[in-house]
Amino acid sequence: MNAIPDHPELDRLSAELAGLFGRIGLDPSGGRPWRRDRIDVRFASLAARHPGRVAARDAEAEVTYLELEWLADDIARRLSGRAGPGSAVAVRAERSCRTAGAVVGVLRTGASVLPLEPGHGAGLQEFLMRDAGAEVVVSDAGLLHGEIPVVKVGRFVVAVRPQVAGRREVPAGTAFWALPAGGDPGRAVAVRPVSHREVLSWVDGCVPVLGAGLDDVWTFFHSLSLDVGMRELWGPLLSGGRAVVVDRDTACDARAFARLLAKERVTVVTQLPSAFARLGAVVRGGGLPSLRHVLLSDEPVDGAVVARWRSAGIAPQALTWEVSGSPSML
């Protein structure tokens, strides 16, 4: 399903991308040292090596690595002069296969990303944007009062906001602004900066341990406004795998989620332990034969739940890991 299609134009574009990276000091073939300290640079390298592979799929569409790269490049160009190092850009995106393209586009300008959930109230979104000092918004989920659209990029609109008095200082190397884990999504809480290095350290520590690669299919289940959401998106997209987007309705229905895991032959799933318990309660033995790894994060793990999962034979070949920090097998 992930085989590279026989399209000469993709081969040509891949060669052009590889040439570009070589001219700016990057080498997607791995023959020379290349920068590995930024999420957008890593993603560009993957897009150059695997342009025709499916990168992400949702209920309506799928996109290749090259298509996400095109979207990211277009958004970065449209943000030129409006965003850059030391600034934050809000990304108000529906959970879709194109979300990563918008995020990479912002990161490519040198700016940091403030992920916003479209379902959160306008008051909370305004607070978070003021807290992060975001004066620009990239949205495919509408605009709030006072946001002025300036250009459209595919399904995304770039808009500007009234100037923020006393813009917050953005630490060097910041990639994202995250909400605290376990917080009340309806309550205004301060965001904290998450660096490129933090995300990449998790990827570099986890992916090799799992042996994850081109043939793996990961779920994109959680909000990007949380650490766990960032990790489960960049795990597949920085290792050449595929991300399956779990829409909000499916994420709230354990049975529907189990059906999606089976249909898409998911091999790596990330869950909070509480959600994992609900999933285990509705799946019959042998129901998830493709699953290789279950990654549990951000909550205490109940050993009894893990034991019941194993004894039920739900995913006979799956290993269970606690991955809030360095991955450890359960």
mmCIF file of C-alpha atoms in Angstrom:
data_model
loop_
_atom_site.group_PDB
_atom_site.id
_atom_site.type_symbol
_atom_site.label_atom_id
_atom_site.label_comp_id
_atom_site.label_asym_id
_atom_site.label_seq_id
_atom_site.Cartn_x
_atom_site.Cartn_y
_atom_site.Cartn_z
ATOM 1 C CA MET A 1 0.000 0.000 0.000
ATOM 2 C CA ASN A 2 2.935 2.276 0.636
ATOM 3 C CA ALA A 3 4.877 1.385 -2.506
ATOM 4 C CA ILE A 4 6.241 4.307 -4.465
ATOM 5 C CA PRO A 5 4.061 4.818 -7.554
ATOM 6 C CA ASP A 6 5.639 4.756 -11.000
ATOM 7 C CA HIS A 7 5.517 8.483 -11.722
ATOM 8 C CA PRO A 8 8.543 9.963 -13.506
ATOM 9 C CA GLU A 9 7.621 13.433 -12.301
ATOM 10 C CA LEU A 10 8.102 12.316 -8.692
ATOM 11 C CA ASP A 11 11.557 10.986 -9.510
ATOM 12 C CA ARG A 12 12.425 14.306 -11.132
ATOM 13 C CA LEU A 13 11.118 16.320 -8.187
ATOM 14 C CA SER A 14 12.938 14.074 -5.754
ATOM 15 C CA ALA A 15 16.183 14.690 -7.616
ATOM 16 C CA GLU A 16 15.541 18.435 -7.584
ATOM 17 C CA LEU A 17 14.891 18.383 -3.840
ATOM 18 C CA ALA A 18 18.053 16.355 -3.224
ATOM 19 C CA GLY A 19 20.037 18.872 -5.250
ATOM 20 C CA LEU A 20 18.572 21.751 -3.279
ATOM 21 C CA PHE A 21 19.450 20.133 0.046
ATOM 22 C CA GLY A 22 22.979 19.517 -1.155
ATOM 23 C CA ARG A 23 23.378 23.193 -2.046
ATOM 24 C CA ILE A 24 22.292 24.311 1.433
ATOM 25 C CA GLY A 25 24.438 21.766 3.252
ATOM 26 C CA LEU A 26 21.961 18.925 3.685
ATOM 27 C CA ASP A 27 22.354 15.424 2.279
ATOM 28 C CA PRO A 28 19.199 13.278 2.263
ATOM 29 C CA SER A 29 21.206 10.259 1.106
ATOM 30 C CA GLY A 30 23.230 10.326 4.323
ATOM 31 C CA GLY A 31 26.554 10.605 2.486
ATOM 32 C CA ARG A 32 27.567 13.844 4.221
ATOM 33 C CA PRO A 33 26.739 15.354 7.607
ATOM 34 C CA TRP A 34 23.421 17.180 7.636
ATOM 35 C CA ARG A 35 21.542 19.182 10.214
ATOM 36 C CA ARG A 36 19.439 17.003 12.494
ATOM 37 C CA ASP A 37 18.392 19.570 15.068
ATOM 38 C CA ARG A 38 15.118 20.738 13.511
ATOM 39 C CA ILE A 39 11.853 18.929 12.846
ATOM 40 C CA ASP A 40 11.276 20.698 9.510
ATOM 41 C CA VAL A 41 14.761 19.810 8.240
ATOM 42 C CA ARG A 42 14.295 16.160 9.160
ATOM 43 C CA PHE A 43 10.922 16.100 7.446
ATOM 44 C CA ALA A 44 12.334 17.677 4.265
ATOM 45 C CA SER A 45 14.945 14.936 4.124
ATOM 46 C CA LEU A 46 12.291 12.227 4.408
ATOM 47 C CA ALA A 47 10.212 13.903 1.696
ATOM 48 C CA ALA A 48 13.229 13.942 -0.609
ATOM 49 C CA ARG A 49 13.952 10.254 -0.056
ATOM 50 C CA HIS A 50 10.352 8.971 -0.105
ATOM 51 C CA PRO A 51 8.310 11.495 -2.115
ATOM 52 C CA GLY A 52 5.573 9.140 -3.294
ATOM 53 C CA ARG A 53 4.989 7.280 -0.050
ATOM 54 C CA VAL A 54 1.731 7.948 1.769
ATOM 55 C CA ALA A 55 2.590 10.055 4.818
ATOM 56 C CA ALA A 56 -0.842 10.504 6.383
ATOM 57 C CA ARG A 57 -4.414 9.355 5.858
ATOM 58 C CA ASP A 58 -7.721 10.465 7.322
ATOM 59 C CA ALA A 59 -11.309 9.369 6.693
ATOM 60 C CA GLU A 60 -11.551 11.451 3.509
ATOM 61 C CA ALA A 61 -8.121 11.603 1.891
ATOM 62 C CA GLU A 62 -4.448 10.723 2.008
ATOM 63 C CA VAL A 63 -1.312 12.714 1.212
ATOM 64 C CA THR A 64 2.221 11.751 0.258
ATOM 65 C CA TYR A 65 5.403 13.068 1.802
ATOM 66 C CA LEU A 66 5.956 15.223 -1.257
ATOM 67 C CA GLU A 67 2.443 16.691 -1.106
ATOM 68 C CA LEU A 68 2.972 17.651 2.536
ATOM 69 C CA GLU A 69 6.337 19.142 1.577
ATOM 70 C CA TRP A 70 4.685 21.225 -1.155
ATOM 71 C CA LEU A 71 2.052 22.473 1.300
ATOM 72 C CA ALA A 72 4.681 23.309 3.922
ATOM 73 C CA ASP A 73 6.802 25.201 1.401
ATOM 74 C CA ASP A 74 3.795 27.177 0.161
ATOM 75 C CA ILE A 75 2.739 28.148 3.680
ATOM 76 C CA ALA A 76 6.306 29.143 4.573
ATOM 77 C CA ARG A 77 6.480 31.426 1.529
ATOM 78 C CA ARG A 78 3.150 33.067 2.379
ATOM 79 C CA LEU A 79 4.342 33.669 5.942
ATOM 80 C CA SER A 80 7.519 35.388 4.760
ATOM 81 C CA GLY A 81 7.791 38.786 6.397
ATOM 82 C CA ARG A 82 5.056 37.912 8.887
ATOM 83 C CA ALA A 83 6.772 35.187 10.929
ATOM 84 C CA GLY A 84 10.309 34.192 11.774
ATOM 85 C CA PRO A 85 12.719 33.348 14.594
ATOM 86 C CA GLY A 86 11.518 34.692 17.924
ATOM 87 C CA SER A 87 7.833 34.696 16.948
ATOM 88 C CA ALA A 88 4.942 32.294 17.496
ATOM 89 C CA VAL A 89 2.283 31.388 14.924
ATOM 90 C CA ALA A 90 -1.040 29.860 15.960
ATOM 91 C CA VAL A 91 -2.128 26.812 13.934
ATOM 92 C CA ARG A 92 -5.874 26.253 14.314
ATOM 93 C CA ALA A 93 -6.279 23.034 12.369
ATOM 94 C CA GLU A 94 -8.906 20.351 12.110
ATOM 95 C CA ARG A 95 -7.406 16.936 12.688
ATOM 96 C CA SER A 96 -6.624 15.878 9.124
ATOM 97 C CA CYS A 97 -3.958 14.324 6.924
ATOM 98 C CA ARG A 98 -2.754 17.847 6.013
ATOM 99 C CA THR A 99 -2.189 19.109 9.557
ATOM 100 C CA ALA A 100 1.510 18.239 9.523
ATOM 101 C CA GLY A 101 2.044 20.305 6.366
ATOM 102 C CA ALA A 102 0.793 23.449 8.077
ATOM 103 C CA VAL A 103 2.976 22.794 11.117
ATOM 104 C CA VAL A 104 6.115 22.166 9.054
ATOM 105 C CA GLY A 105 5.401 25.302 7.025
ATOM 106 C CA VAL A 106 5.401 27.448 10.152
ATOM 107 C CA LEU A 107 8.531 25.782 11.524
ATOM 108 C CA ARG A 108 10.301 26.390 8.218
ATOM 109 C CA THR A 109 10.086 30.147 8.777
ATOM 110 C CA GLY A 110 11.989 29.738 12.052
ATOM 111 C CA ALA A 111 8.868 30.549 14.083
ATOM 112 C CA SER A 112 7.353 28.341 16.775
ATOM 113 C CA VAL A 113 3.896 26.736 16.573
ATOM 114 C CA LEU A 114 1.038 27.304 18.997
ATOM 115 C CA PRO A 115 -1.432 24.454 18.247
ATOM 116 C CA LEU A 116 -5.056 25.447 18.842
ATOM 117 C CA GLU A 117 -7.993 23.048 19.055
ATOM 118 C CA PRO A 118 -10.915 24.349 16.940
ATOM 119 C CA GLY A 119 -13.316 22.913 19.518
ATOM 120 C CA HIS A 120 -11.958 25.079 22.329
ATOM 121 C CA GLY A 121 -13.827 28.271 23.166
ATOM 122 C CA ALA A 122 -12.804 31.587 21.665
ATOM 123 C CA GLY A 123 -11.890 32.920 25.111
ATOM 124 C CA LEU A 124 -9.410 30.117 25.769
ATOM 125 C CA GLN A 125 -7.897 30.427 22.298
ATOM 126 C CA GLU A 126 -7.480 34.193 22.739
ATOM 127 C CA PHE A 127 -5.792 33.669 26.099
ATOM 128 C CA LEU A 128 -3.360 31.111 24.679
ATOM 129 C CA MET A 129 -2.494 33.347 21.725
ATOM 130 C CA ARG A 130 -1.820 36.285 24.033
ATOM 131 C CA ASP A 131 0.231 34.052 26.312
ATOM 132 C CA ALA A 132 2.424 32.857 23.432
ATOM 133 C CA GLY A 133 2.472 36.266 21.722
ATOM 134 C CA ALA A 134 1.007 34.902 18.477
ATOM 135 C CA GLU A 135 0.169 37.660 15.978
ATOM 136 C CA VAL A 136 -0.394 35.377 12.970
ATOM 137 C CA VAL A 137 -2.838 32.476 12.553
ATOM 138 C CA VAL A 138 -2.866 29.601 10.056
ATOM 139 C CA SER A 139 -6.347 28.079 10.106
ATOM 140 C CA ASP A 140 -8.556 25.619 8.248
ATOM 141 C CA ALA A 141 -11.254 25.930 10.934
ATOM 142 C CA GLY A 142 -12.427 29.518 10.604
ATOM 143 C CA LEU A 143 -11.256 32.768 12.154
ATOM 144 C CA LEU A 144 -12.055 34.511 15.425
ATOM 145 C CA HIS A 145 -13.313 38.049 15.766
ATOM 146 C CA GLY A 146 -10.574 40.519 14.895
ATOM 147 C CA GLU A 147 -8.484 38.099 12.836
ATOM 148 C CA ILE A 148 -7.895 39.516 9.356
ATOM 149 C CA PRO A 149 -7.362 37.062 6.463
ATOM 150 C CA VAL A 150 -4.487 37.962 4.153
ATOM 151 C CA VAL A 151 -3.947 34.911 1.903
ATOM 152 C CA LYS A 152 -5.307 31.421 1.273
ATOM 153 C CA VAL A 153 -3.104 28.332 0.868
ATOM 154 C CA GLY A 154 -5.161 25.305 -0.149
ATOM 155 C CA ARG A 155 -7.660 24.753 2.637
ATOM 156 C CA PHE A 156 -5.685 26.986 5.048
ATOM 157 C CA VAL A 157 -6.099 30.716 5.590
ATOM 158 C CA VAL A 158 -3.264 32.897 6.865
ATOM 159 C CA ALA A 159 -4.623 35.719 9.037
ATOM 160 C CA VAL A 160 -3.129 38.459 11.183
ATOM 161 C CA ARG A 161 -4.206 39.512 14.639
ATOM 162 C CA PRO A 162 -4.041 42.886 16.386
ATOM 163 C CA GLN A 163 -0.530 43.525 17.625
ATOM 164 C CA VAL A 164 0.155 41.888 20.974
ATOM 165 C CA ALA A 165 1.449 44.290 23.595
ATOM 166 C CA GLY A 166 4.580 43.032 25.330
ATOM 167 C CA ARG A 167 5.170 39.976 23.148
ATOM 168 C CA ARG A 168 6.474 37.001 25.142
ATOM 169 C CA GLU A 169 10.134 36.152 24.611
ATOM 170 C CA VAL A 170 10.505 32.903 22.676
ATOM 171 C CA PRO A 171 13.451 30.760 23.819
ATOM 172 C CA ALA A 172 15.881 29.816 21.054
ATOM 173 C CA GLY A 173 15.088 26.468 19.459
ATOM 174 C CA THR A 174 11.402 26.480 20.438
ATOM 175 C CA ALA A 175 9.251 24.331 18.143
ATOM 176 C CA PHE A 176 5.893 24.239 19.956
ATOM 177 C CA TRP A 177 3.902 25.722 22.784
ATOM 178 C CA ALA A 178 2.238 22.966 24.791
ATOM 179 C CA LEU A 179 -0.557 22.791 27.326
ATOM 180 C CA PRO A 180 0.268 21.008 30.584
ATOM 181 C CA ALA A 181 -0.653 17.310 30.531
ATOM 182 C CA GLY A 182 -3.808 16.486 32.451
ATOM 183 C CA GLY A 183 -5.056 20.081 32.549
ATOM 184 C CA ASP A 184 -8.672 21.117 32.146
ATOM 185 C CA PRO A 185 -9.089 22.089 28.438
ATOM 186 C CA GLY A 186 -11.752 24.627 29.373
ATOM 187 C CA ARG A 187 -9.508 26.489 31.799
ATOM 188 C CA ALA A 188 -6.970 29.124 30.807
ATOM 189 C CA VAL A 189 -3.524 27.763 31.625
ATOM 190 C CA ALA A 190 -0.145 29.051 30.585
ATOM 191 C CA VAL A 191 1.568 27.301 27.688
ATOM 192 C CA ARG A 192 5.181 26.185 27.910
ATOM 193 C CA PRO A 193 7.823 26.049 25.182
ATOM 194 C CA VAL A 194 8.896 22.689 23.769
ATOM 195 C CA SER A 195 12.121 22.674 21.791
ATOM 196 C CA HIS A 196 12.955 20.907 18.545
ATOM 197 C CA ARG A 197 15.564 19.020 20.533
ATOM 198 C CA GLU A 198 13.015 17.686 23.034
ATOM 199 C CA VAL A 199 10.805 16.252 20.303
ATOM 200 C CA LEU A 200 13.720 14.867 18.286
ATOM 201 C CA SER A 201 15.335 13.339 21.369
ATOM 202 C CA TRP A 202 12.132 11.390 21.986
ATOM 203 C CA VAL A 203 11.991 10.249 18.357
ATOM 204 C CA ASP A 204 15.660 9.276 18.345
ATOM 205 C CA GLY A 205 15.298 7.427 21.636
ATOM 206 C CA CYS A 206 12.049 5.623 20.843
ATOM 207 C CA VAL A 207 12.007 4.778 17.134
ATOM 208 C CA PRO A 208 15.200 2.651 17.135
ATOM 209 C CA VAL A 209 14.091 0.763 20.240
ATOM 210 C CA LEU A 210 10.792 -0.077 18.554
ATOM 211 C CA GLY A 211 12.500 -0.954 15.292
ATOM 212 C CA ALA A 212 9.925 1.288 13.606
ATOM 213 C CA GLY A 213 10.355 2.249 9.985
ATOM 214 C CA LEU A 214 8.847 2.477 6.526
ATOM 215 C CA ASP A 215 6.313 -0.314 6.956
ATOM 216 C CA ASP A 216 4.835 0.960 10.212
ATOM 217 C CA VAL A 217 1.434 2.601 10.570
ATOM 218 C CA TRP A 218 0.964 4.860 13.602
ATOM 219 C CA THR A 219 -2.162 6.494 14.988
ATOM 220 C CA PHE A 220 -2.451 10.276 15.288
ATOM 221 C CA PHE A 221 -4.970 10.267 18.147
ATOM 222 C CA HIS A 222 -4.134 13.138 20.499
ATOM 223 C CA SER A 223 -4.156 16.908 20.233
ATOM 224 C CA LEU A 224 -0.954 18.573 19.039
ATOM 225 C CA SER A 225 -1.373 20.969 21.963
ATOM 226 C CA LEU A 226 -0.103 18.135 24.197
ATOM 227 C CA ASP A 227 3.343 16.549 24.277
ATOM 228 C CA VAL A 228 1.877 13.122 23.563
ATOM 229 C CA GLY A 229 0.263 14.427 20.362
ATOM 230 C CA MET A 230 3.540 15.861 19.100
ATOM 231 C CA ARG A 231 5.369 12.617 19.750
ATOM 232 C CA GLU A 232 2.851 10.364 18.040
ATOM 233 C CA LEU A 233 2.762 12.575 14.928
ATOM 234 C CA TRP A 234 6.521 12.924 14.486
ATOM 235 C CA GLY A 235 7.257 9.296 15.319
ATOM 236 C CA PRO A 236 5.938 8.118 11.940
ATOM 237 C CA LEU A 237 6.645 11.244 9.887
ATOM 238 C CA LEU A 238 10.324 11.343 10.852
ATOM 239 C CA SER A 239 10.862 7.619 10.303
ATOM 240 C CA GLY A 240 9.164 7.218 6.929
ATOM 241 C CA GLY A 241 6.024 5.543 8.270
ATOM 242 C CA ARG A 242 2.371 6.500 7.865
ATOM 243 C CA ALA A 243 0.127 8.379 10.288
ATOM 244 C CA VAL A 244 -3.557 7.427 10.469
ATOM 245 C CA VAL A 245 -5.595 10.379 11.686
ATOM 246 C CA VAL A 246 -8.187 9.516 14.330
ATOM 247 C CA ASP A 247 -11.061 11.997 14.195
ATOM 248 C CA ARG A 248 -12.610 13.271 17.414
ATOM 249 C CA ASP A 249 -15.748 11.128 17.206
ATOM 250 C CA THR A 250 -13.712 7.946 16.708
ATOM 251 C CA ALA A 251 -11.300 8.925 19.480
ATOM 252 C CA CYS A 252 -14.247 9.143 21.894
ATOM 253 C CA ASP A 253 -15.656 5.716 20.921
ATOM 254 C CA ALA A 254 -13.447 2.773 21.890
ATOM 255 C CA ARG A 255 -15.305 0.354 19.596
ATOM 256 C CA ALA A 256 -15.001 2.658 16.601
ATOM 257 C CA PHE A 257 -11.329 3.163 17.394
ATOM 258 C CA ALA A 258 -10.756 -0.590 17.540
ATOM 259 C CA ARG A 259 -12.409 -0.989 14.130
ATOM 260 C CA LEU A 260 -10.133 1.714 12.694
ATOM 261 C CA LEU A 261 -7.025 0.010 14.109
ATOM 262 C CA ALA A 262 -8.021 -3.256 12.443
ATOM 263 C CA LYS A 263 -9.046 -1.677 9.136
ATOM 264 C CA GLU A 264 -5.839 0.353 8.747
ATOM 265 C CA ARG A 265 -3.628 -2.469 10.063
ATOM 266 C CA VAL A 266 -2.074 -0.113 12.590
ATOM 267 C CA THR A 267 1.242 -1.327 13.975
ATOM 268 C CA VAL A 268 1.997 1.384 16.580
ATOM 269 C CA VAL A 269 -0.673 2.939 18.797
ATOM 270 C CA THR A 270 -0.189 5.622 21.461
ATOM 271 C CA GLN A 271 -2.698 5.820 24.322
ATOM 272 C CA LEU A 272 -3.166 7.287 27.740
ATOM 273 C CA PRO A 273 -3.456 4.318 30.128
ATOM 274 C CA SER A 274 -7.087 5.232 30.891
ATOM 275 C CA ALA A 275 -7.988 5.110 27.176
ATOM 276 C CA PHE A 276 -5.995 1.893 26.782
ATOM 277 C CA ALA A 277 -8.149 0.288 29.495
ATOM 278 C CA ARG A 278 -11.308 1.245 27.592
ATOM 279 C CA LEU A 279 -9.879 -0.127 24.356
ATOM 280 C CA GLY A 280 -8.945 -3.427 25.981
ATOM 281 C CA ALA A 281 -12.460 -3.804 27.357
ATOM 282 C CA VAL A 282 -14.106 -3.811 23.900
ATOM 283 C CA VAL A 283 -11.653 -5.736 21.676
ATOM 284 C CA ARG A 284 -11.903 -9.501 21.388
ATOM 285 C CA GLY A 285 -8.946 -11.836 21.423
ATOM 286 C CA GLY A 286 -6.934 -11.729 18.203
ATOM 287 C CA GLY A 287 -8.765 -8.607 17.077
ATOM 288 C CA LEU A 288 -5.615 -6.603 16.339
ATOM 289 C CA PRO A 289 -3.152 -8.994 14.697
ATOM 290 C CA SER A 290 -1.115 -6.245 12.973
ATOM 291 C CA LEU A 291 -0.360 -4.298 16.149
ATOM 292 C CA ARG A 292 3.336 -4.465 17.133
ATOM 293 C CA HIS A 293 3.664 -1.803 19.824
ATOM 294 C CA VAL A 294 1.396 -0.120 22.382
ATOM 295 C CA LEU A 295 2.903 3.106 23.736
ATOM 296 C CA LEU A 296 1.455 4.291 27.072
ATOM 297 C CA SER A 297 2.174 7.803 28.254
ATOM 298 C CA ASP A 298 1.350 10.684 30.585
ATOM 299 C CA GLU A 299 -0.616 8.751 33.240
ATOM 300 C CA PRO A 300 0.255 6.050 35.776
ATOM 301 C CA VAL A 301 0.074 2.581 34.223
ATOM 302 C CA ASP A 302 -2.142 -0.063 35.878
ATOM 303 C CA GLY A 303 -0.271 -3.346 35.646
ATOM 304 C CA ALA A 304 -3.505 -5.298 35.985
ATOM 305 C CA VAL A 305 -4.894 -3.680 32.826
ATOM 306 C CA VAL A 306 -1.749 -4.604 30.900
ATOM 307 C CA ALA A 307 -1.942 -8.166 32.229
ATOM 308 C CA ARG A 308 -5.596 -8.520 31.139
ATOM 309 C CA TRP A 309 -4.706 -7.184 27.671
ATOM 310 C CA ARG A 310 -2.001 -9.835 27.299
ATOM 311 C CA SER A 311 -4.063 -12.712 28.663
ATOM 312 C CA ALA A 312 -6.919 -11.842 26.280
ATOM 313 C CA GLY A 313 -4.615 -12.255 23.285
ATOM 314 C CA ILE A 314 -5.948 -9.059 21.683
ATOM 315 C CA ALA A 315 -2.703 -8.308 19.842
ATOM 316 C CA PRO A 316 -0.567 -11.446 20.118
ATOM 317 C CA GLN A 317 2.663 -9.896 18.809
ATOM 318 C CA ALA A 318 2.354 -6.471 20.463
ATOM 319 C CA LEU A 319 4.823 -5.231 23.050
ATOM 320 C CA THR A 320 3.643 -2.706 25.650
ATOM 321 C CA TRP A 321 5.828 0.262 26.568
ATOM 322 C CA GLU A 322 5.785 3.187 28.979
ATOM 323 C CA VAL A 323 7.149 6.124 26.945
ATOM 324 C CA SER A 324 6.609 9.283 28.981
ATOM 325 C CA GLY A 325 10.401 9.486 29.162
ATOM 326 C CA SER A 326 12.861 6.927 27.885
ATOM 327 C CA PRO A 327 10.905 3.914 26.602
ATOM 328 C CA SER A 328 10.667 1.008 29.046
ATOM 329 C CA MET A 329 8.913 -2.288 28.356
ATOM 330 C CA LEU A 330 6.049 -3.290 30.622
#
